[in-house]
Structure formats: C-alpha cells, structure tokens
mmCIF file of C-alpha atoms in Angstrom:
data_model
loop_
_atom_site.group_PDB
_atom_site.id
_atom_site.type_symbol
_atom_site.label_atom_id
_atom_site.label_comp_id
_atom_site.label_asym_id
_atom_site.label_seq_id
_atom_site.Cartn_x
_atom_site.Cartn_y
_atom_site.Cartn_z
ATOM 1 C CA MET A 27 110.347 75.622 -124.034
ATOM 2 C CA ASN A 28 110.916 79.661 -124.226
ATOM 3 C CA GLU A 29 113.834 78.900 -127.137
ATOM 4 C CA ASN A 30 116.548 80.814 -124.732
ATOM 5 C CA THR A 31 115.899 78.048 -122.066
ATOM 6 C CA ARG A 32 118.090 75.210 -122.237
ATOM 7 C CA GLU A 33 116.578 72.200 -120.702
ATOM 8 C CA VAL A 34 118.224 68.598 -119.530
ATOM 9 C CA ILE A 35 115.982 65.861 -118.497
ATOM 10 C CA LEU A 36 116.527 62.934 -115.904
ATOM 11 C CA HIS A 37 115.186 60.177 -116.817
ATOM 12 C CA VAL A 38 114.038 57.477 -113.824
ATOM 13 C CA ALA A 39 112.606 54.573 -114.432
ATOM 14 C CA ASP A 40 114.319 50.900 -112.763
ATOM 15 C CA ASP A 41 114.674 52.060 -108.822
ATOM 16 C CA PRO A 42 112.572 53.848 -107.030
ATOM 17 C CA ALA A 43 115.117 55.158 -104.858
ATOM 18 C CA ASP A 44 116.711 56.458 -108.303
ATOM 19 C CA VAL A 45 114.715 59.768 -107.997
ATOM 20 C CA ARG A 46 115.983 60.939 -104.771
ATOM 21 C CA ARG A 47 119.609 60.751 -106.782
ATOM 22 C CA ALA A 48 117.925 62.461 -109.916
ATOM 23 C CA LEU A 49 116.607 65.540 -107.473
ATOM 24 C CA ASP A 50 120.195 65.438 -106.002
ATOM 25 C CA ALA A 51 121.289 65.502 -109.598
ATOM 26 C CA ALA A 52 119.256 68.845 -110.483
ATOM 27 C CA ALA A 53 119.809 70.160 -107.588
ATOM 28 C CA GLY A 54 123.535 69.901 -108.540
ATOM 29 C CA LEU A 55 123.015 71.370 -111.811
ATOM 30 C CA HIS A 56 121.183 74.271 -110.306
ATOM 31 C CA ALA A 57 124.519 75.011 -108.144
ATOM 32 C CA ALA A 58 126.452 74.923 -111.247
ATOM 33 C CA GLY A 59 124.880 77.749 -112.925
ATOM 34 C CA LEU A 60 124.368 76.217 -115.879
ATOM 35 C CA GLY A 61 121.191 78.162 -116.126
ATOM 36 C CA VAL A 62 118.821 75.008 -116.947
ATOM 37 C CA ARG A 63 115.932 74.042 -116.707
ATOM 38 C CA VAL A 64 115.139 70.460 -115.053
ATOM 39 C CA ARG A 65 112.936 67.830 -115.937
ATOM 40 C CA VAL A 66 113.159 64.894 -113.772
ATOM 41 C CA ILE A 67 110.201 62.529 -116.141
ATOM 42 C CA VAL A 68 109.279 59.211 -113.598
ATOM 43 C CA ASN A 69 108.156 55.740 -115.700
ATOM 44 C CA GLY A 70 108.701 51.892 -114.947
ATOM 45 C CA PRO A 71 109.269 50.457 -111.078
ATOM 46 C CA ALA A 72 110.924 53.873 -110.105
ATOM 47 C CA LEU A 73 107.358 55.553 -109.742
ATOM 48 C CA ALA A 74 107.128 53.592 -106.471
ATOM 49 C CA GLY A 75 109.504 56.681 -105.168
ATOM 50 C CA LEU A 76 106.424 59.043 -106.078
ATOM 51 C CA THR A 77 103.927 58.073 -104.203
ATOM 52 C CA GLY A 78 103.158 58.694 -100.596
ATOM 53 C CA THR A 79 102.400 62.103 -98.557
ATOM 54 C CA ASP A 80 105.587 63.483 -97.384
ATOM 55 C CA ALA A 81 106.527 66.627 -99.782
ATOM 56 C CA VAL A 82 109.531 66.221 -101.523
ATOM 57 C CA GLN A 83 112.177 68.929 -101.877
ATOM 58 C CA VAL A 84 112.486 70.086 -105.636
ATOM 59 C CA PRO A 85 115.270 71.619 -106.321
ATOM 60 C CA GLU A 86 114.573 75.497 -107.827
ATOM 61 C CA HIS A 87 113.966 75.307 -111.268
ATOM 62 C CA THR A 88 113.047 71.250 -111.376
ATOM 63 C CA GLU A 89 109.805 70.197 -112.239
ATOM 64 C CA VAL A 90 109.221 66.311 -111.383
ATOM 65 C CA ALA A 91 106.068 64.216 -113.813
ATOM 66 C CA ALA A 92 105.164 60.512 -113.651
ATOM 67 C CA CYS A 93 103.845 59.103 -116.319
ATOM 68 C CA SER A 94 100.116 58.331 -116.614
ATOM 69 C CA VAL A 95 100.980 55.436 -118.719
ATOM 70 C CA GLY A 96 103.024 54.038 -115.734
ATOM 71 C CA LEU A 97 100.894 54.802 -113.439
ATOM 72 C CA GLY A 98 97.801 52.772 -114.718
ATOM 73 C CA ARG A 99 99.933 49.594 -115.658
ATOM 74 C CA ARG A 100 101.017 49.859 -112.153
ATOM 75 C CA GLY A 101 97.678 50.632 -110.407
ATOM 76 C CA ILE A 102 98.967 53.507 -108.877
ATOM 77 C CA ASP A 103 96.036 55.988 -108.710
ATOM 78 C CA PRO A 104 97.177 59.683 -109.405
ATOM 79 C CA GLY A 105 96.161 61.217 -106.294
ATOM 80 C CA GLU A 106 98.493 58.742 -104.139
ATOM 81 C CA LEU A 107 101.644 60.991 -105.805
ATOM 82 C CA ARG A 108 103.354 63.165 -103.805
ATOM 83 C CA PRO A 109 101.835 66.708 -103.508
ATOM 84 C CA GLU A 110 104.491 68.466 -105.961
ATOM 85 C CA VAL A 111 105.085 65.707 -108.614
ATOM 86 C CA GLY A 112 102.560 66.179 -112.220
ATOM 87 C CA THR A 113 102.384 63.528 -114.461
ATOM 88 C CA VAL A 114 102.730 63.632 -118.362
ATOM 89 C CA PRO A 115 100.585 61.553 -120.687
ATOM 90 C CA SER A 116 103.764 59.353 -121.826
ATOM 91 C CA ALA A 117 107.118 59.469 -120.871
ATOM 92 C CA VAL A 118 108.722 57.763 -123.867
ATOM 93 C CA THR A 119 106.719 60.992 -125.629
ATOM 94 C CA ALA A 120 107.648 63.511 -123.219
ATOM 95 C CA ILE A 121 111.652 62.254 -123.920
ATOM 96 C CA VAL A 122 111.303 62.271 -127.750
ATOM 97 C CA HIS A 123 109.587 65.137 -128.199
ATOM 98 C CA ALA A 124 111.792 67.427 -125.937
ATOM 99 C CA GLN A 125 114.244 66.239 -127.514
ATOM 100 C CA LEU A 126 114.065 66.702 -130.974
ATOM 101 C CA ALA A 127 113.710 70.240 -129.252
ATOM 102 C CA GLY A 128 117.575 70.450 -127.854
ATOM 103 C CA THR A 129 116.854 68.705 -124.733
ATOM 104 C CA ALA A 130 119.785 67.181 -122.829
ATOM 105 C CA TYR A 131 118.867 63.701 -121.942
ATOM 106 C CA ILE A 132 120.480 61.506 -119.099
ATOM 107 C CA ARG A 133 119.099 58.811 -117.736
ATOM 108 C CA ILE A 134 119.637 58.048 -114.013
#
C-alpha cells in the first residue's frame, strides 16, 4: 500500500450472499468520495459466493480476494473463481498485515 493511499478491508466469512453486500459497501465508500482503496477479503463458507462463470461487477478502486487456505479446505479449485477474483495465501495473515499497516477493518 502506498503511504498516501488509505485502505479499507471488508472481510466476508459467513454467508455467500454477503459478498454482494461487501461489493455494494465498496461502491458506497467510493461514492462517498473518501479516496480509499477497498479490499474485499473472503474466507469460510462465504467463498461459495465467489465461484461461477458470471462476471462480478467490482467497483472502482476495489479488489476481491479469496483465501487460498479456505479454498483448499472446502475443495474449491481456484479455477472455479469468477474472473475478477484473485487470491491471498491466507485471509488471516492478509488482514493482520494490512491492519498493522494502518488499514481500516470492517466485518460484513
């Protein structure tokens, strides 16, 4: 993260439908003119909300990442993720690393 870029993590872990809520929240943060970069990090049962072939409309200045550990535990191949979705090795590690760097954290 650039020192001048403020970042928000929206953490989604429980319900696959919460992925859509997180993307809506990211769009709202952008519309509010806060000048933040948003990372939607998904793990747990919510990972099912990232699979499929339909494109996900990801708001500007937003990235979506699935936890590789969680994918493995649920038997989800990374190739099953929607095209716009990336991965992080571990959601917990990514979140802690970001928080230690000053990132705001919101659980969806």
